[in-house]
PDB file of C-alpha atoms in Angstrom:
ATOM      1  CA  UNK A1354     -47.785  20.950   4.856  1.00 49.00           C
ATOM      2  CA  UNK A1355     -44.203  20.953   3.132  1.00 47.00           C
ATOM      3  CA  UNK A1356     -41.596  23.310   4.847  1.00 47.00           C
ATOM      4  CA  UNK A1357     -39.895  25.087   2.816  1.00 48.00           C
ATOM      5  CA  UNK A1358     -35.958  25.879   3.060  1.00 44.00           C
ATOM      6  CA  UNK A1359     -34.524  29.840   2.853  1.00 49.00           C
ATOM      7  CA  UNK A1360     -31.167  30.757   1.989  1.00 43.00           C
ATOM      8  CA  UNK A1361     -29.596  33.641   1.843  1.00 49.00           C
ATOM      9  CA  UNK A1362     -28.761  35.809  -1.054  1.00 49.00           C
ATOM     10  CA  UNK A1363     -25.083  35.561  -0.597  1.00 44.00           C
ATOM     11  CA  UNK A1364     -25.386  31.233  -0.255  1.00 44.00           C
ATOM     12  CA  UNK A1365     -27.784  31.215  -3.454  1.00 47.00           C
ATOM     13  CA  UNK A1366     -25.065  33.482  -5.178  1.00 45.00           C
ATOM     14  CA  UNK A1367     -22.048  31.364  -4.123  1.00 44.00           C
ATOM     15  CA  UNK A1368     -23.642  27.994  -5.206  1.00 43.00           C
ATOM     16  CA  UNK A1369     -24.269  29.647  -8.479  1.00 48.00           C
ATOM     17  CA  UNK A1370     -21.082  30.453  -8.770  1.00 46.00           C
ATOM     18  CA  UNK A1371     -19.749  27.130  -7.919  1.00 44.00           C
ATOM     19  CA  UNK A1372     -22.361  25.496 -10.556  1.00 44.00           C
ATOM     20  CA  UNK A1373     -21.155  27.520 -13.724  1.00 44.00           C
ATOM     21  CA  UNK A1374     -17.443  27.018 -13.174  1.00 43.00           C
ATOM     22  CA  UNK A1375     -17.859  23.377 -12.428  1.00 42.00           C
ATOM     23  CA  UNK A1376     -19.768  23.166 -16.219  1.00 38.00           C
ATOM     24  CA  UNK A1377     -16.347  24.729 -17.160  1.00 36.00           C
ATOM     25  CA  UNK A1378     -13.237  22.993 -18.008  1.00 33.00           C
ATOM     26  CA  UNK A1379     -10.505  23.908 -15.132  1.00 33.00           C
ATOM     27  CA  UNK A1380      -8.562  26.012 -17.565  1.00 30.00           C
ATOM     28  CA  UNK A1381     -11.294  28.458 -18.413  1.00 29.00           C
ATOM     29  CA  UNK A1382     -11.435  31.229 -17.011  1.00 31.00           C
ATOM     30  CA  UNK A1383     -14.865  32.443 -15.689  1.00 35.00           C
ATOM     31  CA  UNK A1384     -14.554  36.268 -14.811  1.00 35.00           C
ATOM     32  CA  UNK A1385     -12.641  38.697 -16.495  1.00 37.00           C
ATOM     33  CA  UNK A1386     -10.481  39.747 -13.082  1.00 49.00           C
ATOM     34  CA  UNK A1387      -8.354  36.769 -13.429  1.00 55.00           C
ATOM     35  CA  UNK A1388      -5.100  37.105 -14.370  1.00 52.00           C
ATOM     36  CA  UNK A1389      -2.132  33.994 -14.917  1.00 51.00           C
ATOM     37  CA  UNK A1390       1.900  34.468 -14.131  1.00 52.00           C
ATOM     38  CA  UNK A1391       3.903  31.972 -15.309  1.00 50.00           C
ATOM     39  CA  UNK A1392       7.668  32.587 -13.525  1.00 57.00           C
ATOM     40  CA  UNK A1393      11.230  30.966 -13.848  1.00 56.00           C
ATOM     41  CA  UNK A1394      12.186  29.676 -10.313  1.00 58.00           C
ATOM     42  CA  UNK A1395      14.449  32.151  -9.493  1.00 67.00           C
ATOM     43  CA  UNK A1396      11.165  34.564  -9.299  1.00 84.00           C
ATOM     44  CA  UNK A1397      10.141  32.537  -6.465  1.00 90.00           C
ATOM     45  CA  UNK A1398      12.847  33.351  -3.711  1.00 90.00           C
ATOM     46  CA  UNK A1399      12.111  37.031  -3.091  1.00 92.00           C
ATOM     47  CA  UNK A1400       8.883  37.944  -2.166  1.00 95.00           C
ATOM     48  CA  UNK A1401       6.753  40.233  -4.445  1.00 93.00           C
ATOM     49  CA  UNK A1402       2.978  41.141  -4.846  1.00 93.00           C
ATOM     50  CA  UNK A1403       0.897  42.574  -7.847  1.00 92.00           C
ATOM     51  CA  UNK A1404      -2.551  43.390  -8.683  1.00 91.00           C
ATOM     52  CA  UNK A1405      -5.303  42.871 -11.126  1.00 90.00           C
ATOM     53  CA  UNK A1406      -8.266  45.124 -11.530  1.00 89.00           C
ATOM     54  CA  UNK A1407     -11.826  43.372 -12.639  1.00 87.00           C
ATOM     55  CA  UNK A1408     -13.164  44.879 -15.966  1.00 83.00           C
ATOM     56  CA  UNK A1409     -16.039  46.613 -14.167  1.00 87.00           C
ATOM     57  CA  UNK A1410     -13.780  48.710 -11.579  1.00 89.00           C
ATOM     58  CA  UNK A1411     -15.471  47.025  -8.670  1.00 92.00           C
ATOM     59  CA  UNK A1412     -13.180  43.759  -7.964  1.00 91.00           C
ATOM     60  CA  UNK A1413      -9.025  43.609  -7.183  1.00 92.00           C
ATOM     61  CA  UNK A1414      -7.062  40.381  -7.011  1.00 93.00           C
ATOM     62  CA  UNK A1415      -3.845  40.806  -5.006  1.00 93.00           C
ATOM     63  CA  UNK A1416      -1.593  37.869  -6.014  1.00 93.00           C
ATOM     64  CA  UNK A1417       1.760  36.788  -5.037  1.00 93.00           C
ATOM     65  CA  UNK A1418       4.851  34.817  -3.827  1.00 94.00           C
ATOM     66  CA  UNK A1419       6.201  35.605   0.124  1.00 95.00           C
ATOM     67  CA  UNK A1420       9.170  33.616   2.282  1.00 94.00           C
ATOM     68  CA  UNK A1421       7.860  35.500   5.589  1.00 90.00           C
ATOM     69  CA  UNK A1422       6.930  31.966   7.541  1.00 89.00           C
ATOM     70  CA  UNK A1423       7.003  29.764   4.369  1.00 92.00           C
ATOM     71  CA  UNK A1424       7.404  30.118   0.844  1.00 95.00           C
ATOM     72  CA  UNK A1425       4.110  30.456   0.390  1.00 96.00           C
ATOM     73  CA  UNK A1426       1.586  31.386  -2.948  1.00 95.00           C
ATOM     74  CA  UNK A1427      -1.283  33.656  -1.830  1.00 95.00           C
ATOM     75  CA  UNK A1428      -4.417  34.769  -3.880  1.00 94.00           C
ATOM     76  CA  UNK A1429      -6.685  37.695  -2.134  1.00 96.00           C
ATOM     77  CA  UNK A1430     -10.346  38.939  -3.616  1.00 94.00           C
ATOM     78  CA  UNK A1431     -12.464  41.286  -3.054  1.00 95.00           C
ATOM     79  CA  UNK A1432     -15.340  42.589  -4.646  1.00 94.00           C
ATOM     80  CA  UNK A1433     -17.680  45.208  -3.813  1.00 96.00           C
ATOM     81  CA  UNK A1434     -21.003  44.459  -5.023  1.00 95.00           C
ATOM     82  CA  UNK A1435     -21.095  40.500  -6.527  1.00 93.00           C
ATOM     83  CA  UNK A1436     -20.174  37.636  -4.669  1.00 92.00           C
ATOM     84  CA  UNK A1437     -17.003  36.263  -5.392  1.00 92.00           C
ATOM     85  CA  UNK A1438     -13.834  33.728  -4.230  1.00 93.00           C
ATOM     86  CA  UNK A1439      -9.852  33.983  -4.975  1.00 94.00           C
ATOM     87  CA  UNK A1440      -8.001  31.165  -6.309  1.00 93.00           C
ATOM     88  CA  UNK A1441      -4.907  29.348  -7.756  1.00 93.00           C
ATOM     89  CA  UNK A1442      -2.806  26.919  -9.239  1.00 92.00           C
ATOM     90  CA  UNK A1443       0.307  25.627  -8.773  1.00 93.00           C
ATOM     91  CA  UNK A1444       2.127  22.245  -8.962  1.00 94.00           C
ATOM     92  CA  UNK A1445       0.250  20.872  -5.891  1.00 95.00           C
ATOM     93  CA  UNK A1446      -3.174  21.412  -7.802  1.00 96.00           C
ATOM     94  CA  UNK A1447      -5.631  24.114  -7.207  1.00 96.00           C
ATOM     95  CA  UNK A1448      -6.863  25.822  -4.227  1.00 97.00           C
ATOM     96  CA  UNK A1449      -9.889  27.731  -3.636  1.00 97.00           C
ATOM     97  CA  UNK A1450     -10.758  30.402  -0.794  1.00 97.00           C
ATOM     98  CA  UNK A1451     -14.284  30.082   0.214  1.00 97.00           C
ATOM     99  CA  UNK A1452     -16.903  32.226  -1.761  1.00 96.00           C
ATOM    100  CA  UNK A1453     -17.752  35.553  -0.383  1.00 97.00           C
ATOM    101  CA  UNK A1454     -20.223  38.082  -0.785  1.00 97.00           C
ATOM    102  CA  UNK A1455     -19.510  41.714  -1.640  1.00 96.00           C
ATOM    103  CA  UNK A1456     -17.503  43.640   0.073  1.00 97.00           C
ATOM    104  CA  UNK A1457     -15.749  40.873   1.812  1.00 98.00           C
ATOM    105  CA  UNK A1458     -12.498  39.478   1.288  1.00 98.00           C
ATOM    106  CA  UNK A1459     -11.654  35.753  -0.107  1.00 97.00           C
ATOM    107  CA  UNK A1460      -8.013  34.307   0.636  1.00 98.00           C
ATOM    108  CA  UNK A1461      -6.048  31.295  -0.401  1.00 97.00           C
ATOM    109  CA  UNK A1462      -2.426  30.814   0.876  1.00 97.00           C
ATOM    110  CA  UNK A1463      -0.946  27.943   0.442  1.00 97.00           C
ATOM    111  CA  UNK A1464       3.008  26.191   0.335  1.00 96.00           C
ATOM    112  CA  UNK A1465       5.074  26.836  -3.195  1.00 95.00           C
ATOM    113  CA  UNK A1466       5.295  24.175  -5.589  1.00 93.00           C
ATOM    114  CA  UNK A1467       6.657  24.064  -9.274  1.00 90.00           C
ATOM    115  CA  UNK A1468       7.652  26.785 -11.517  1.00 86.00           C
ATOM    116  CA  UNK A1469       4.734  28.076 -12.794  1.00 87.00           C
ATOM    117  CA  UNK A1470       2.034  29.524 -10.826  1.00 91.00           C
ATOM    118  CA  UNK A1471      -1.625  30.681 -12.285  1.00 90.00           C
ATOM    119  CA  UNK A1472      -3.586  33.502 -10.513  1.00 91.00           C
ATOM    120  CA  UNK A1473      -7.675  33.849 -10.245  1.00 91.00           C
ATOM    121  CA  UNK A1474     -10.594  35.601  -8.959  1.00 91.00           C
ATOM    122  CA  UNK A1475     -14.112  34.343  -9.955  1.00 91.00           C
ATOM    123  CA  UNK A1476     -17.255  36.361  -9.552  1.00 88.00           C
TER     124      UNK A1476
END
């Protein structure tokens, strides 16, 4: 008799969601709630915050640059029906909160590098 493995929705949905972007090149975007800032330095030594709304109303990406501990680049999404994870890019590489289900909130935060600094939520 073979045992069979369960998973939940919400780890089905995030592995699916980690399987399509991978097929993607790292420049693609692959939700419509992702939005890219490209700054001069000086726009990264005062702290400041903005938001992006998904296309269907149901997701927000808070983004930004803040010097409270470090001067740090933060990503925050939430969406409240699909599953879904915040991310970014910035001279270091990218980082990637971990994938969430609806309703709950993915973070990245991580130390300021270069000049430029690209913005995402995937769901």
């Amino acid at each position: 008799m073979k045992k069979r493995m369960h998973f939940s929705r919400a780890a089905k949905a995030a592995v699916s969601i980690v399987m399509a972007c991978s097929l993607m090149v790292p420049a693609t975007i692959c939700a419509s709630a992702a939005d890219s800032v490209s700054a001069s330095a000086s726009s990264f030594s005062d702290d400041w915050e903005r938001y992006k709304e998904a296309d269907d109303g149901l997701g927000v990406l808070t983004y930004g640059f803040n010097t409270f501990a470090i001067d740090e680049d933060y990503a925050w999404a939430s969406h409240d029906t699909k599953s879904h994870y915040a991310s970014l890019k910035n001279a270091k590489g990218w980082h990637t909160g971990s994938a969430k289900a609806g309703g709950k909130l993915s973070r990245v935060d991580v130390t300021h590098r270069g000049t430029s600094v690209s913005y995402y939520m995937y769901y």
